[in-house]
Amino acid sequence: MSSVITLSRVTALHRALALTLRLRPNTEGWSYAAAESRRLCPGVSYDFGPVRAPRRSYCSRMALKEGLFFRQLFEKESSTYTYLLADTDSKEAILIDPVLETIDRDLKLIHELGLHVKVAVNTHCHADHITSTGLMKKRLLGLKSAISKFSGATADILLSEGDELPFGKHHLTVRETPGHTDGCVSLVTDDQSMAFTGDALLIRGCGRTDFQQGCPKKLYQSVHQKIFSLPDQCLIYPAHDYLGQTASTVGEERRFNPRLTKSQDEFVNIMDNLNLPKPKKIDISVPANLVCGVHQV
């Protein structure tokens, strides 16, 4: 994030940090707020008191929208991010890209917070891990699964461009972003402050296009038309990161993404010559994920 920050942006972050402090015990709240301030607003100083960084088994960031709970979770083997969003009043929630290996962790958090998860949605048919959606449906009453209708996978809800996934007074809007696979979608909050881009757009990168109906031309057009058209300050939350980065913004990626700042022809040439090994779990993950992750589980 740029070190040049507008007053309105700083004010919005300050309000969000203040809300964070009200929701957390004092010691952890001060520590968390100070750390977030330094990371999100380099060069801007707040006096939050002594910093004692708490130990966590998950990644966490604040939601900038009032009444929206947000938690970013991480699965280390496939470097996959799972996202939990909830309405703080109704406790209705949505889970994005859950992973089989972390189902117990995710369910424990959901139960601790008293959330009612309505939908578990996959941004595409993953090749590097098995989704926990199918198994989670057996353990959470009323949970429905969702994925793009172009994914070829089975689910309770088959998503198309413009569909909305409501939870309480909030909703996520579906933007079809094919290219990594035919069935990739990005999910955008109703105020366009956050976008969950799956493998279409990563932080300073993008998903590969050499398997599962991948097409570099489609991916380039998807990102430029469906994601880069969002406001500059919209936060980007990808399905993966391999360098410890947690989020970016539309403005940053439009300026600094080393692949997607190229022309379309240059991008196609880059993607056609990556020569990457295939994902280790592709032969297991894809068949399982085509049936909601319950194949041979």
CSV table of C-alpha atoms in Angstrom, one decimal:
chain,number,residue,atom,x,y,z
A,1,MET,CA,0.0,0.0,0.0
A,2,SER,CA,1.3,3.4,-0.9
A,3,SER,CA,3.0,5.4,1.9
A,4,VAL,CA,1.1,8.4,0.6
A,5,ILE,CA,-2.3,8.0,2.3
A,6,THR,CA,-5.2,10.4,1.9
A,7,LEU,CA,-6.8,11.9,5.0
A,8,SER,CA,-10.1,10.1,4.3
A,9,ARG,CA,-8.3,6.7,4.0
A,10,VAL,CA,-6.5,7.2,7.3
A,11,THR,CA,-9.7,8.3,9.0
A,12,ALA,CA,-11.5,5.2,7.8
A,13,LEU,CA,-8.7,3.0,9.0
A,14,HIS,CA,-8.7,4.8,12.4
A,15,ARG,CA,-12.4,4.2,12.8
A,16,ALA,CA,-11.9,0.5,12.0
A,17,LEU,CA,-9.1,0.2,14.4
A,18,ALA,CA,-11.2,1.9,17.1
A,19,LEU,CA,-14.0,-0.7,16.5
A,20,THR,CA,-11.4,-3.5,16.7
A,21,LEU,CA,-10.3,-2.2,20.2
A,22,ARG,CA,-13.9,-2.2,21.4
A,23,LEU,CA,-14.4,-5.8,20.3
A,24,ARG,CA,-11.1,-7.1,21.8
A,25,PRO,CA,-9.7,-7.4,25.3
A,26,ASN,CA,-7.5,-4.4,26.1
A,27,THR,CA,-4.0,-5.9,25.8
A,28,GLU,CA,-4.6,-7.8,22.6
A,29,GLY,CA,-6.6,-5.0,21.1
A,30,TRP,CA,-3.8,-2.4,21.6
A,31,SER,CA,-1.2,-4.7,20.2
A,32,TYR,CA,-3.3,-5.7,17.2
A,33,ALA,CA,-4.3,-2.1,16.4
A,34,ALA,CA,-0.7,-0.9,16.5
A,35,ALA,CA,0.5,-3.6,14.3
A,36,GLU,CA,-2.3,-3.1,11.8
A,37,SER,CA,-1.6,0.7,11.8
A,38,ARG,CA,2.1,0.2,11.0
A,39,ARG,CA,1.4,-2.4,8.3
A,40,LEU,CA,-1.5,-0.6,6.5
A,41,CYS,CA,-0.3,3.0,7.1
A,42,PRO,CA,3.5,3.2,6.9
A,43,GLY,CA,4.6,6.6,8.0
A,44,VAL,CA,1.4,7.3,9.9
A,45,SER,CA,1.8,7.0,13.7
A,46,TYR,CA,-0.9,6.2,16.4
A,47,ASP,CA,-0.2,6.0,20.1
A,48,PHE,CA,-1.8,2.6,20.9
A,49,GLY,CA,0.3,1.9,24.0
A,50,PRO,CA,2.7,-1.0,24.5
A,51,VAL,CA,2.8,-3.7,21.8
A,52,ARG,CA,2.7,-7.3,22.8
A,53,ALA,CA,2.0,-9.3,19.6
A,54,PRO,CA,-0.4,-12.2,20.4
A,55,ARG,CA,0.4,-15.7,19.1
A,56,ARG,CA,-2.2,-16.8,16.5
A,57,SER,CA,-2.8,-19.9,14.4
A,58,TYR,CA,-4.7,-18.0,11.8
A,59,CYS,CA,-4.4,-14.7,9.9
A,60,SER,CA,-6.7,-11.9,10.8
A,61,ARG,CA,-7.5,-8.5,9.3
A,62,MET,CA,-10.1,-5.9,10.1
A,63,ALA,CA,-13.3,-5.3,8.1
A,64,LEU,CA,-13.7,-1.7,7.1
A,65,LYS,CA,-17.5,-2.0,6.8
A,66,GLU,CA,-19.6,-1.5,9.9
A,67,GLY,CA,-21.4,-4.6,11.0
A,68,LEU,CA,-19.2,-6.9,9.0
A,69,PHE,CA,-17.1,-9.6,10.7
A,70,PHE,CA,-14.1,-10.8,8.7
A,71,ARG,CA,-11.5,-13.4,9.3
A,72,GLN,CA,-8.7,-14.6,7.0
A,73,LEU,CA,-7.5,-18.1,7.7
A,74,PHE,CA,-4.5,-20.0,6.2
A,75,GLU,CA,-3.8,-23.6,5.3
A,76,LYS,CA,0.0,-24.0,5.1
A,77,GLU,CA,0.4,-27.1,2.9
A,78,SER,CA,-1.2,-25.6,-0.2
A,79,SER,CA,-0.8,-22.0,1.0
A,80,THR,CA,-4.5,-21.5,0.7
A,81,TYR,CA,-6.5,-18.7,2.3
A,82,THR,CA,-10.0,-19.4,3.6
A,83,TYR,CA,-12.3,-16.4,4.3
A,84,LEU,CA,-15.1,-16.2,6.9
A,85,LEU,CA,-17.5,-13.3,6.6
A,86,ALA,CA,-20.5,-12.7,8.9
A,87,ASP,CA,-23.2,-10.2,9.7
A,88,THR,CA,-22.5,-9.1,13.3
A,89,ASP,CA,-26.2,-8.7,14.1
A,90,SER,CA,-27.9,-11.8,12.5
A,91,LYS,CA,-24.7,-14.0,12.8
A,92,GLU,CA,-25.4,-15.2,9.3
A,93,ALA,CA,-22.1,-16.1,7.6
A,94,ILE,CA,-20.4,-17.2,4.3
A,95,LEU,CA,-17.2,-19.3,4.1
A,96,ILE,CA,-15.0,-19.0,1.0
A,97,ASP,CA,-12.6,-21.7,-0.2
A,98,PRO,CA,-12.5,-24.0,2.9
A,99,VAL,CA,-9.8,-26.7,2.9
A,100,LEU,CA,-10.3,-30.3,4.0
A,101,GLU,CA,-7.3,-30.4,6.3
A,102,THR,CA,-8.5,-27.4,8.3
A,103,ILE,CA,-12.2,-28.4,8.7
A,104,ASP,CA,-11.9,-28.9,12.4
A,105,ARG,CA,-10.2,-25.6,13.0
A,106,ASP,CA,-12.8,-23.8,10.9
A,107,LEU,CA,-15.8,-25.5,12.6
A,108,LYS,CA,-14.3,-24.7,16.0
A,109,LEU,CA,-14.1,-21.0,15.2
A,110,ILE,CA,-17.6,-21.0,13.7
A,111,HIS,CA,-19.1,-22.6,16.8
A,112,GLU,CA,-17.1,-20.4,19.2
A,113,LEU,CA,-18.4,-17.3,17.5
A,114,GLY,CA,-22.0,-18.6,17.3
A,115,LEU,CA,-22.2,-18.1,13.6
A,116,HIS,CA,-24.7,-19.6,11.2
A,117,VAL,CA,-22.9,-20.3,7.9
A,118,LYS,CA,-25.4,-20.3,5.1
A,119,VAL,CA,-23.1,-21.0,2.2
A,120,ALA,CA,-19.6,-22.4,1.6
A,121,VAL,CA,-18.5,-21.2,-1.8
A,122,ASN,CA,-15.5,-22.3,-3.9
A,123,THR,CA,-14.0,-19.7,-6.2
A,124,HIS,CA,-13.2,-22.5,-8.7
A,125,CYS,CA,-12.5,-26.2,-8.9
A,126,HIS,CA,-9.2,-26.3,-7.1
A,127,ALA,CA,-6.3,-28.5,-8.3
A,128,ASP,CA,-3.9,-28.2,-5.3
A,129,HIS,CA,-6.2,-29.2,-2.4
A,130,ILE,CA,-9.5,-30.8,-1.6
A,131,THR,CA,-12.4,-28.6,-0.5
A,132,SER,CA,-14.0,-29.3,2.8
A,133,THR,CA,-17.4,-28.1,1.6
A,134,GLY,CA,-19.0,-31.6,1.1
A,135,LEU,CA,-17.9,-32.9,4.5
A,136,MET,CA,-18.8,-29.6,6.2
A,137,LYS,CA,-22.4,-29.9,4.9
A,138,LYS,CA,-22.7,-33.1,7.0
A,139,ARG,CA,-21.6,-31.3,10.1
A,140,LEU,CA,-23.3,-27.9,9.8
A,141,LEU,CA,-27.1,-28.0,9.6
A,142,GLY,CA,-28.5,-26.1,6.6
A,143,LEU,CA,-25.2,-25.4,4.9
A,144,LYS,CA,-25.3,-25.1,1.1
A,145,SER,CA,-22.4,-25.4,-1.3
A,146,ALA,CA,-21.8,-23.0,-4.2
A,147,ILE,CA,-19.5,-22.9,-7.2
A,148,SER,CA,-19.6,-21.5,-10.8
A,149,LYS,CA,-22.0,-23.3,-13.2
A,150,PHE,CA,-19.1,-23.4,-15.7
A,151,SER,CA,-16.9,-25.4,-13.3
A,152,GLY,CA,-18.4,-28.7,-14.2
A,153,ALA,CA,-18.7,-29.4,-10.4
A,154,THR,CA,-21.8,-30.4,-8.5
A,155,ALA,CA,-23.1,-28.0,-5.8
A,156,ASP,CA,-26.4,-26.8,-4.3
A,157,ILE,CA,-26.0,-23.4,-5.9
A,158,LEU,CA,-24.5,-22.9,-9.3
A,159,LEU,CA,-23.3,-19.4,-9.7
A,160,SER,CA,-23.5,-17.0,-12.7
A,161,GLU,CA,-22.5,-13.4,-13.4
A,162,GLY,CA,-24.3,-10.9,-11.1
A,163,ASP,CA,-25.6,-13.5,-8.7
A,164,GLU,CA,-25.7,-12.4,-5.0
A,165,LEU,CA,-24.9,-14.4,-1.9
A,166,PRO,CA,-26.7,-12.7,1.0
A,167,PHE,CA,-25.8,-13.0,4.7
A,168,GLY,CA,-27.7,-10.8,7.0
A,169,LYS,CA,-27.7,-7.2,5.7
A,170,HIS,CA,-24.6,-7.9,3.5
A,171,HIS,CA,-24.0,-9.8,0.3
A,172,LEU,CA,-21.3,-10.8,-2.1
A,173,THR,CA,-21.7,-10.3,-5.8
A,174,VAL,CA,-20.4,-12.8,-8.3
A,175,ARG,CA,-18.1,-11.7,-11.1
A,176,GLU,CA,-17.1,-14.4,-13.6
A,177,THR,CA,-13.4,-14.3,-14.1
A,178,PRO,CA,-12.4,-17.3,-16.2
A,179,GLY,CA,-8.9,-17.9,-17.5
A,180,HIS,CA,-7.2,-19.9,-14.8
A,181,THR,CA,-10.2,-22.3,-15.3
A,182,ASP,CA,-13.5,-21.9,-17.1
A,183,GLY,CA,-15.3,-21.8,-13.7
A,184,CYS,CA,-13.4,-19.1,-11.8
A,185,VAL,CA,-15.4,-16.4,-10.0
A,186,SER,CA,-14.4,-13.4,-7.9
A,187,LEU,CA,-16.7,-12.4,-5.1
A,188,VAL,CA,-17.1,-8.7,-4.3
A,189,THR,CA,-18.7,-7.1,-1.2
A,190,ASP,CA,-21.7,-5.0,-1.8
A,191,ASP,CA,-19.8,-1.7,-1.0
A,192,GLN,CA,-16.9,-2.9,-3.3
A,193,SER,CA,-14.4,-2.5,-0.5
A,194,MET,CA,-13.2,-6.1,-0.7
A,195,ALA,CA,-12.8,-8.6,-3.6
A,196,PHE,CA,-12.0,-12.3,-3.2
A,197,THR,CA,-10.3,-13.2,-6.4
A,198,GLY,CA,-9.5,-16.9,-6.1
A,199,ASP,CA,-6.7,-17.8,-8.4
A,200,ALA,CA,-7.6,-15.3,-11.1
A,201,LEU,CA,-5.6,-12.4,-9.5
A,202,LEU,CA,-2.9,-13.1,-6.9
A,203,ILE,CA,-0.7,-10.6,-5.1
A,204,ARG,CA,1.8,-9.4,-7.8
A,205,GLY,CA,0.8,-12.5,-9.8
A,206,CYS,CA,-2.0,-14.6,-11.2
A,207,GLY,CA,-3.1,-18.2,-11.6
A,208,ARG,CA,-1.5,-20.4,-14.1
A,209,THR,CA,-3.3,-21.1,-17.4
A,210,ASP,CA,-1.8,-24.4,-18.6
A,211,PHE,CA,-4.4,-26.9,-17.4
A,212,GLN,CA,-8.2,-27.1,-16.6
A,213,GLN,CA,-9.4,-25.1,-19.6
A,214,GLY,CA,-6.8,-22.4,-18.8
A,215,CYS,CA,-6.6,-19.6,-21.3
A,216,PRO,CA,-4.2,-16.6,-20.8
A,217,LYS,CA,-6.2,-14.3,-23.1
A,218,LYS,CA,-9.4,-15.0,-21.1
A,219,LEU,CA,-7.6,-14.4,-17.9
A,220,TYR,CA,-6.1,-11.1,-19.0
A,221,GLN,CA,-9.5,-9.9,-20.1
A,222,SER,CA,-11.2,-11.2,-16.9
A,223,VAL,CA,-8.8,-9.3,-14.6
A,224,HIS,CA,-8.8,-6.1,-16.6
A,225,GLN,CA,-12.5,-6.0,-17.1
A,226,LYS,CA,-13.9,-7.5,-13.9
A,227,ILE,CA,-11.3,-6.8,-11.2
A,228,PHE,CA,-9.3,-3.8,-12.4
A,229,SER,CA,-12.6,-2.0,-13.0
A,230,LEU,CA,-13.2,-1.9,-9.2
A,231,PRO,CA,-12.2,1.1,-7.1
A,232,ASP,CA,-8.4,1.6,-6.5
A,233,GLN,CA,-8.9,1.2,-2.7
A,234,CYS,CA,-10.8,-2.1,-3.0
A,235,LEU,CA,-8.8,-4.7,-1.0
A,236,ILE,CA,-7.8,-7.8,-3.0
A,237,TYR,CA,-7.9,-11.1,-1.1
A,238,PRO,CA,-6.6,-14.0,-3.2
A,239,ALA,CA,-7.0,-17.8,-2.7
A,240,HIS,CA,-3.2,-18.3,-2.3
A,241,ASP,CA,0.0,-16.5,-1.4
A,242,TYR,CA,3.4,-18.2,-1.2
A,243,LEU,CA,5.4,-15.2,0.2
A,244,GLY,CA,3.5,-14.4,3.4
A,245,GLN,CA,1.5,-11.5,1.9
A,246,THR,CA,-2.1,-11.3,3.1
A,247,ALA,CA,-3.8,-8.7,0.8
A,248,SER,CA,-3.3,-6.0,-1.8
A,249,THR,CA,-5.5,-3.4,-3.5
A,250,VAL,CA,-6.9,-3.0,-7.0
A,251,GLY,CA,-4.8,0.2,-7.4
A,252,GLU,CA,-1.6,-1.6,-6.4
A,253,GLU,CA,-2.1,-4.5,-8.7
A,254,ARG,CA,-3.0,-2.3,-11.6
A,255,ARG,CA,0.3,-0.4,-11.2
A,256,PHE,CA,2.7,-3.1,-9.9
A,257,ASN,CA,1.5,-6.6,-11.0
A,258,PRO,CA,4.5,-7.7,-13.2
A,259,ARG,CA,2.4,-9.8,-15.5
A,260,LEU,CA,-0.9,-7.9,-15.8
A,261,THR,CA,0.7,-4.5,-16.4
A,262,LYS,CA,2.0,-5.9,-19.8
A,263,SER,CA,0.0,-5.8,-23.0
A,264,GLN,CA,-2.3,-8.8,-23.7
A,265,ASP,CA,0.1,-10.3,-26.2
A,266,GLU,CA,3.1,-10.0,-23.8
A,267,PHE,CA,1.0,-11.5,-21.1
A,268,VAL,CA,0.0,-14.5,-23.3
A,269,ASN,CA,3.6,-15.0,-24.2
A,270,ILE,CA,4.7,-15.0,-20.5
A,271,MET,CA,2.0,-17.5,-19.5
A,272,ASP,CA,2.7,-19.8,-22.4
A,273,ASN,CA,6.3,-20.1,-21.3
A,274,LEU,CA,6.1,-20.6,-17.6
A,275,ASN,CA,6.8,-24.4,-17.9
A,276,LEU,CA,5.6,-25.1,-14.4
A,277,PRO,CA,5.3,-28.7,-12.9
A,278,LYS,CA,1.7,-29.8,-12.4
A,279,PRO,CA,0.3,-29.5,-8.9
A,280,LYS,CA,1.2,-32.5,-6.7
A,281,LYS,CA,-2.4,-33.2,-5.7
A,282,ILE,CA,-4.1,-32.5,-9.1
A,283,ASP,CA,-5.0,-36.1,-9.8
A,284,ILE,CA,-6.7,-36.4,-6.4
A,285,SER,CA,-8.0,-32.9,-5.9
A,286,VAL,CA,-9.9,-32.3,-9.1
A,287,PRO,CA,-12.0,-35.5,-9.1
A,288,ALA,CA,-12.9,-34.9,-5.4
A,289,ASN,CA,-13.7,-31.2,-6.0
A,290,LEU,CA,-16.0,-32.0,-8.9
A,291,VAL,CA,-18.2,-33.8,-6.4
A,292,CYS,CA,-18.0,-31.2,-3.6
A,293,GLY,CA,-14.9,-32.7,-2.1
A,294,VAL,CA,-16.5,-36.0,-0.9
A,295,HIS,CA,-14.9,-38.4,-3.4
A,296,GLN,CA,-13.1,-41.2,-1.4
A,297,VAL,CA,-13.1,-39.1,1.7
